[in-house]
CSV table of C-alpha atoms in Angstrom, one decimal:
chain,number,residue,atom,x,y,z
A,1,MET,CA,29.0,6.5,54.3
A,2,ASN,CA,31.2,9.2,52.2
A,3,THR,CA,31.8,12.6,54.1
A,4,ARG,CA,32.6,13.3,57.7
A,5,GLN,CA,29.8,13.9,59.4
A,6,GLN,CA,28.2,10.7,58.4
A,7,ARG,CA,31.0,8.9,60.3
A,8,VAL,CA,30.5,10.9,63.3
A,9,PHE,CA,26.8,10.4,63.4
A,10,ALA,CA,27.5,6.9,62.7
A,11,ARG,CA,29.8,6.5,65.5
A,12,ARG,CA,27.5,8.1,67.4
A,13,MET,CA,24.9,5.4,66.8
A,14,ILE,CA,27.1,2.8,67.4
A,15,HIS,CA,28.9,3.8,70.8
A,16,ARG,CA,26.9,4.7,73.9
A,17,SER,CA,26.9,8.6,75.5
A,18,ARG,CA,29.2,8.5,77.8
A,19,SER,CA,26.6,12.3,78.6
A,20,THR,CA,24.5,10.3,81.5
A,21,ALA,CA,27.7,9.7,83.4
A,22,VAL,CA,29.5,12.8,83.1
A,23,VAL,CA,26.5,15.1,84.1
A,24,VAL,CA,26.3,12.9,87.3
A,25,THR,CA,29.5,13.4,88.4
A,26,LEU,CA,30.1,17.0,87.4
A,27,SER,CA,27.0,17.2,90.0
A,28,VAL,CA,28.0,16.1,92.3
A,29,VAL,CA,31.2,17.8,92.7
A,30,ALA,CA,29.3,21.1,91.8
A,31,LEU,CA,27.4,19.7,94.7
A,32,VAL,CA,30.3,19.0,97.0
A,33,ALA,CA,32.2,22.5,95.6
A,34,ALA,CA,28.9,24.4,96.3
A,35,TRP,CA,28.3,23.4,99.9
A,36,ALA,CA,32.3,23.8,100.5
A,37,GLY,CA,32.1,27.4,99.0
A,38,VAL,CA,29.0,28.4,101.2
A,39,GLU,CA,30.5,26.7,104.3
A,40,GLU,CA,33.3,28.9,103.7
A,41,VAL,CA,30.8,31.8,103.3
A,42,LEU,CA,29.0,31.5,106.3
A,43,ARG,CA,32.5,30.4,108.3
A,44,MET,CA,34.0,34.9,107.4
A,45,LEU,CA,30.8,36.4,107.6
A,46,GLY,CA,30.8,34.9,111.3
A,47,PRO,CA,31.0,32.3,113.6
A,48,THR,CA,29.0,30.0,112.8
A,49,GLY,CA,28.6,27.7,109.8
A,50,LEU,CA,26.6,25.4,108.7
A,51,ALA,CA,25.2,22.2,110.8
A,52,LEU,CA,27.1,19.9,109.2
A,53,SER,CA,30.2,21.6,107.2
A,54,PRO,CA,32.7,19.1,104.8
A,55,GLN,CA,35.2,19.4,107.6
A,56,SER,CA,33.1,17.9,111.0
A,57,VAL,CA,32.5,14.9,108.2
A,58,VAL,CA,35.3,14.3,107.2
A,59,ALA,CA,36.3,14.3,110.6
A,60,ALA,CA,34.4,11.7,111.6
A,61,VAL,CA,35.0,9.6,108.5
A,62,VAL,CA,38.8,9.7,110.2
A,63,ALA,CA,37.3,9.3,113.4
A,64,SER,CA,36.4,6.0,112.8
A,65,PRO,CA,38.5,3.1,111.0
A,66,ALA,CA,35.3,1.5,109.7
A,67,LEU,CA,33.8,4.4,108.4
A,68,ALA,CA,36.8,5.6,106.9
A,69,ALA,CA,38.0,2.2,105.0
A,70,LEU,CA,33.5,2.4,103.8
A,71,THR,CA,34.0,5.6,102.7
A,72,ALA,CA,37.7,4.8,100.7
A,73,ALA,CA,36.2,1.6,99.1
A,74,ALA,CA,33.0,3.5,97.3
A,75,LEU,CA,35.3,5.8,96.2
A,76,ALA,CA,37.3,3.3,94.6
A,77,VAL,CA,34.2,1.4,93.1
A,78,VAL,CA,32.9,4.7,92.1
A,79,GLY,CA,36.5,5.4,90.5
A,80,LEU,CA,37.1,3.0,88.8
A,81,VAL,CA,33.4,2.7,87.6
A,82,LEU,CA,34.2,5.9,86.2
A,83,VAL,CA,37.5,4.4,84.5
A,84,VAL,CA,36.1,1.4,83.2
A,85,ILE,CA,33.0,4.4,82.1
A,86,ALA,CA,35.8,6.0,80.7
A,87,VAL,CA,37.9,3.6,78.6
A,88,THR,CA,35.6,0.7,77.6
A,89,PRO,CA,34.6,2.0,74.2
A,90,GLY,CA,30.9,1.2,75.0
A,91,ARG,CA,29.6,-0.4,71.6
A,92,ARG,CA,25.4,-1.1,71.4
A,93,GLY,CA,25.6,-3.8,69.7
A,94,ARG,CA,25.0,-2.1,66.3
A,95,ARG,CA,27.0,-1.9,62.8
A,96,VAL,CA,26.9,0.5,59.7
A,97,LEU,CA,26.1,-2.3,56.6
A,98,ALA,CA,27.0,-1.2,53.3
A,99,ASP,CA,25.4,1.4,51.3
A,100,ASP,CA,26.2,3.9,48.3
A,101,ARG,CA,23.8,6.1,48.6
A,102,ALA,CA,22.7,6.5,52.4
A,103,LEU,CA,24.2,5.3,56.0
A,104,ILE,CA,21.9,2.4,57.4
A,105,ILE,CA,23.0,1.3,61.0
A,106,ALA,CA,21.1,-2.0,61.7
A,107,ASP,CA,20.8,-3.6,65.6
A,108,ASP,CA,23.3,-7.3,65.5
A,109,ALA,CA,20.0,-8.6,66.1
A,110,VAL,CA,18.2,-7.4,62.8
A,111,LEU,CA,21.6,-8.8,61.3
A,112,ALA,CA,22.0,-11.8,62.9
A,113,GLY,CA,18.7,-12.5,62.1
A,114,ALA,CA,19.1,-12.0,58.2
A,115,ILE,CA,22.1,-14.7,59.0
A,116,SER,CA,19.2,-17.1,60.2
A,117,ARG,CA,17.0,-16.8,57.7
A,118,SER,CA,19.8,-17.8,55.0
A,119,ALA,CA,20.9,-20.2,56.6
A,120,ALA,CA,17.3,-21.9,56.9
A,121,THR,CA,17.0,-21.3,53.7
A,122,ALA,CA,20.6,-23.1,52.5
A,123,ALA,CA,20.1,-25.8,55.1
A,124,ARG,CA,16.3,-26.4,54.3
A,125,VAL,CA,15.4,-26.3,57.7
A,126,PRO,CA,12.6,-23.9,59.4
A,127,PRO,CA,14.0,-20.6,60.3
A,128,GLY,CA,12.9,-21.6,63.8
A,129,GLN,CA,16.2,-24.2,63.7
A,130,THR,CA,18.8,-22.0,63.0
A,131,ARG,CA,20.4,-19.8,66.1
A,132,THR,CA,22.6,-16.5,65.3
A,133,ALA,CA,24.9,-15.5,67.9
A,134,LEU,CA,26.8,-12.3,66.6
A,135,GLY,CA,29.2,-10.7,67.8
A,136,ARG,CA,31.8,-7.5,66.7
A,137,ARG,CA,34.0,-9.9,64.9
A,138,ARG,CA,32.7,-13.5,64.9
A,139,ALA,CA,28.7,-15.0,63.7
A,140,ASP,CA,28.0,-18.3,65.5
A,141,VAL,CA,25.5,-20.0,63.7
A,142,SER,CA,24.1,-23.6,64.9
A,143,VAL,CA,21.8,-25.6,62.6
A,144,VAL,CA,19.2,-28.1,63.8
A,145,PRO,CA,18.7,-30.5,61.1
A,146,LEU,CA,15.7,-31.8,60.4
A,147,SER,CA,15.7,-35.5,60.8
A,148,GLY,CA,16.5,-38.4,58.0
A,149,TYR,CA,17.1,-34.7,55.4
A,150,PRO,CA,21.2,-33.4,56.2
A,151,VAL,CA,22.1,-30.4,55.9
A,152,SER,CA,25.4,-29.0,54.0
A,153,ALA,CA,27.2,-27.6,55.9
A,154,GLU,CA,29.1,-26.0,53.0
A,155,ALA,CA,25.7,-24.4,51.8
A,156,VAL,CA,25.1,-23.2,54.7
A,157,ASP,CA,28.5,-21.9,55.2
A,158,ALA,CA,28.1,-20.0,51.4
A,159,ALA,CA,25.0,-18.7,52.6
A,160,VAL,CA,25.8,-16.8,55.5
A,161,ASP,CA,29.3,-16.1,54.1
A,162,ALA,CA,27.4,-13.9,52.0
A,163,THR,CA,25.1,-12.7,54.4
A,164,LEU,CA,28.2,-11.3,55.7
A,165,ARG,CA,30.1,-9.7,52.4
A,166,ALA,CA,26.0,-8.3,51.8
A,167,ALA,CA,26.1,-6.4,55.0
A,168,SER,CA,29.9,-5.7,55.1
A,169,PRO,CA,31.8,-6.0,51.9
A,170,THR,CA,34.9,-5.2,54.2
A,171,GLY,CA,34.8,-8.3,56.0
A,172,GLY,CA,35.7,-8.7,59.5
A,173,THR,CA,33.6,-11.2,60.8
A,174,ALA,CA,33.6,-14.1,60.8
A,175,ALA,CA,31.4,-17.1,60.5
A,176,ARG,CA,31.4,-20.3,62.4
A,177,VAL,CA,28.7,-22.9,61.2
A,178,ARG,CA,27.8,-25.7,63.4
A,179,ILE,CA,24.9,-28.3,62.4
A,180,ASP,CA,23.7,-30.3,65.4
A,181,THR,CA,24.2,-34.2,65.0
A,182,ARG,CA,21.0,-34.9,67.0
A,183,GLY,CA,18.2,-33.5,63.8
A,184,ARG,CA,14.1,-32.6,64.5
A,185,ILE,CA,11.2,-34.8,63.9
A,186,PRO,CA,9.0,-32.1,61.3
A,187,ALA,CA,5.4,-31.3,63.4
B,1,MET,CA,19.8,-10.4,51.8
B,2,ASN,CA,22.1,-12.9,50.1
B,3,GLY,CA,20.2,-13.0,46.6
B,4,ALA,CA,18.4,-16.6,48.0
B,5,PRO,CA,15.3,-17.7,46.7
B,6,GLY,CA,13.3,-17.7,50.3
B,7,GLY,CA,10.8,-20.0,50.5
B,8,HIS,CA,11.9,-24.3,51.9
B,9,VAL,CA,9.4,-27.4,51.7
B,10,ILE,CA,9.4,-29.3,54.4
B,11,VAL,CA,8.2,-32.9,54.5
B,12,ARG,CA,5.9,-33.1,58.0
B,13,GLY,CA,6.7,-36.6,60.6
B,14,ARG,CA,2.6,-37.3,59.6
B,15,ALA,CA,3.2,-37.6,56.0
B,16,ILE,CA,6.2,-39.6,56.4
B,17,GLU,CA,5.4,-42.1,58.8
B,18,ARG,CA,2.0,-42.5,56.5
B,19,THR,CA,4.3,-43.0,53.6
B,20,PHE,CA,6.1,-45.6,55.6
B,21,ALA,CA,2.6,-47.3,56.5
B,22,ALA,CA,1.4,-47.8,52.4
B,23,VAL,CA,4.9,-49.1,51.3
B,24,ALA,CA,4.1,-51.1,54.3
B,25,ALA,CA,1.4,-51.7,53.6
B,26,SER,CA,1.2,-53.1,50.5
B,27,THR,CA,4.2,-55.9,51.7
B,28,LEU,CA,2.1,-56.8,54.5
B,29,GLY,CA,-0.5,-57.5,52.9
B,30,VAL,CA,-2.6,-55.4,55.0
B,31,ALA,CA,-4.8,-51.9,54.4
B,32,PRO,CA,-2.4,-48.7,55.5
B,33,GLY,CA,-5.2,-48.5,58.2
B,34,ASP,CA,-3.6,-51.8,60.1
B,35,VAL,CA,0.1,-50.4,60.3
B,36,SER,CA,1.6,-48.2,63.1
B,37,VAL,CA,4.1,-45.7,62.2
B,38,LYS,CA,6.4,-44.3,64.4
B,39,ILE,CA,9.7,-41.9,63.7
B,40,ALA,CA,12.3,-41.1,65.6
B,41,ASP,CA,15.5,-39.0,65.4
B,42,GLU,CA,18.6,-41.2,65.4
B,43,ARG,CA,21.6,-38.9,65.1
B,44,GLY,CA,20.6,-37.0,62.5
B,45,VAL,CA,18.7,-39.9,60.0
B,46,LEU,CA,14.9,-41.3,61.1
B,47,ARG,CA,14.8,-44.2,63.2
B,48,VAL,CA,11.1,-46.1,62.0
B,49,ASP,CA,9.4,-47.9,63.7
B,50,ILE,CA,6.3,-49.9,62.1
B,51,ARG,CA,4.0,-52.3,64.6
B,52,SER,CA,1.4,-54.4,61.9
B,53,ARG,CA,-0.2,-57.4,61.6
B,54,CYS,CA,0.6,-59.6,58.7
B,55,ALA,CA,-1.5,-61.7,55.7
B,56,ARG,CA,-0.2,-65.3,55.9
B,57,SER,CA,1.4,-65.7,52.3
B,58,ALA,CA,3.7,-69.0,51.6
B,59,GLU,CA,6.6,-67.1,53.0
B,60,SER,CA,7.2,-67.3,56.9
B,61,VAL,CA,6.7,-64.1,58.8
B,62,VAL,CA,10.7,-63.8,59.1
B,63,GLU,CA,10.9,-63.3,55.5
B,64,ILE,CA,7.4,-60.8,55.4
B,65,ALA,CA,9.2,-59.2,58.0
B,66,GLY,CA,12.5,-58.5,56.3
B,67,ARG,CA,10.8,-57.6,52.7
B,68,THR,CA,9.0,-55.3,54.6
B,69,ARG,CA,11.8,-53.7,56.2
B,70,GLU,CA,13.6,-53.6,53.0
B,71,ALA,CA,10.8,-51.8,51.1
B,72,VAL,CA,11.0,-49.3,53.8
B,73,LEU,CA,15.1,-48.8,53.4
B,74,THR,CA,14.7,-48.6,49.7
B,75,GLU,CA,11.2,-47.2,48.7
B,76,GLY,CA,10.1,-45.4,51.8
B,77,ALA,CA,13.6,-43.4,51.7
B,78,LEU,CA,13.0,-42.7,48.0
B,79,LEU,CA,9.4,-41.8,47.7
B,80,THR,CA,10.1,-39.0,51.2
B,81,GLY,CA,13.6,-37.8,50.1
B,82,SER,CA,15.6,-39.1,53.4
B,83,GLN,CA,17.7,-41.4,55.2
B,84,ILE,CA,16.5,-43.6,57.0
B,85,GLY,CA,19.1,-45.2,59.7
B,86,THR,CA,17.1,-48.1,61.5
B,87,VAL,CA,13.7,-50.0,61.1
B,88,ARG,CA,12.2,-51.6,63.3
B,89,VAL,CA,9.0,-54.1,62.4
B,90,ARG,CA,6.8,-55.8,64.7
B,91,ILE,CA,4.4,-58.1,63.7
B,92,THR,CA,1.4,-58.6,66.1
B,93,ASP,CA,-1.1,-60.5,64.4
B,94,LEU,CA,-1.0,-63.3,61.4
B,95,ILE,CA,-4.0,-62.8,59.2
B,96,GLU,CA,-5.4,-64.5,56.5
B,97,PRO,CA,-5.4,-62.1,53.5
B,98,LYS,CA,-9.3,-61.5,53.6
B,99,GLY,CA,-8.4,-59.6,57.0
B,100,ARG,CA,-9.7,-62.0,59.0
B,101,LYS,CA,-7.2,-63.3,62.4
B,102,LEU,CA,-6.3,-66.9,62.6
B,103,SER,CA,-6.2,-67.2,66.1
């Protein structure tokens, strides 16, 4: 990944867009502003305003303590959600794979599948007997051995490390391999 | 992705059971079809349960059963490449070497 354009593109692919939240929030703000503006203009033009003016809504809310509390709570929740959306990185479970010539972005599920396959090969078990939970910085690999055929944890460790290194030479993801004590009879 | 050779070899449970049955049959002096073998997991190694008739010989049934157990533990493990934890041998009948039941 060389150019700035690729870095920007990768960032957009890896992180969730905030445009939906922004569009919804700004639309609500615009509607409220338009409502208040129309009411103000109508008041300036004549004695009659809108049937439901912002002032009457605020007055109704303030008059009822329960309604005021409910409105405050709802606004607090909405505000909290917006703050969380704004502050959190919003990762999408994708990562950039190492390649000199192209920008390759893979879902974590794809890398987890590759890790499971290499672990299965190293453990000499069918692919269905390995499972990988891939986090941002950690890969938890569990292997169910075949009964009577012990699995070398070192070999699985090495295979998983090699897969992670091939995907991302700079590292950053640590692997933890767990071999089940109970085996499975090959059907 | 890591350059490891693809593919894998798996010895299926049925094949392991038939191998153990053949090994046990040769020690018990009966046909492999007369031997019933069930394998199960025992903390990662195999537990082998054998039920079979036994051909009468100069040895006692206990000695034959012991030899059968040893044969499965050594030859069976060697042939299948597996690790065996426990072998249980249960003799159900005593027969003449030709196959006729004594009682």
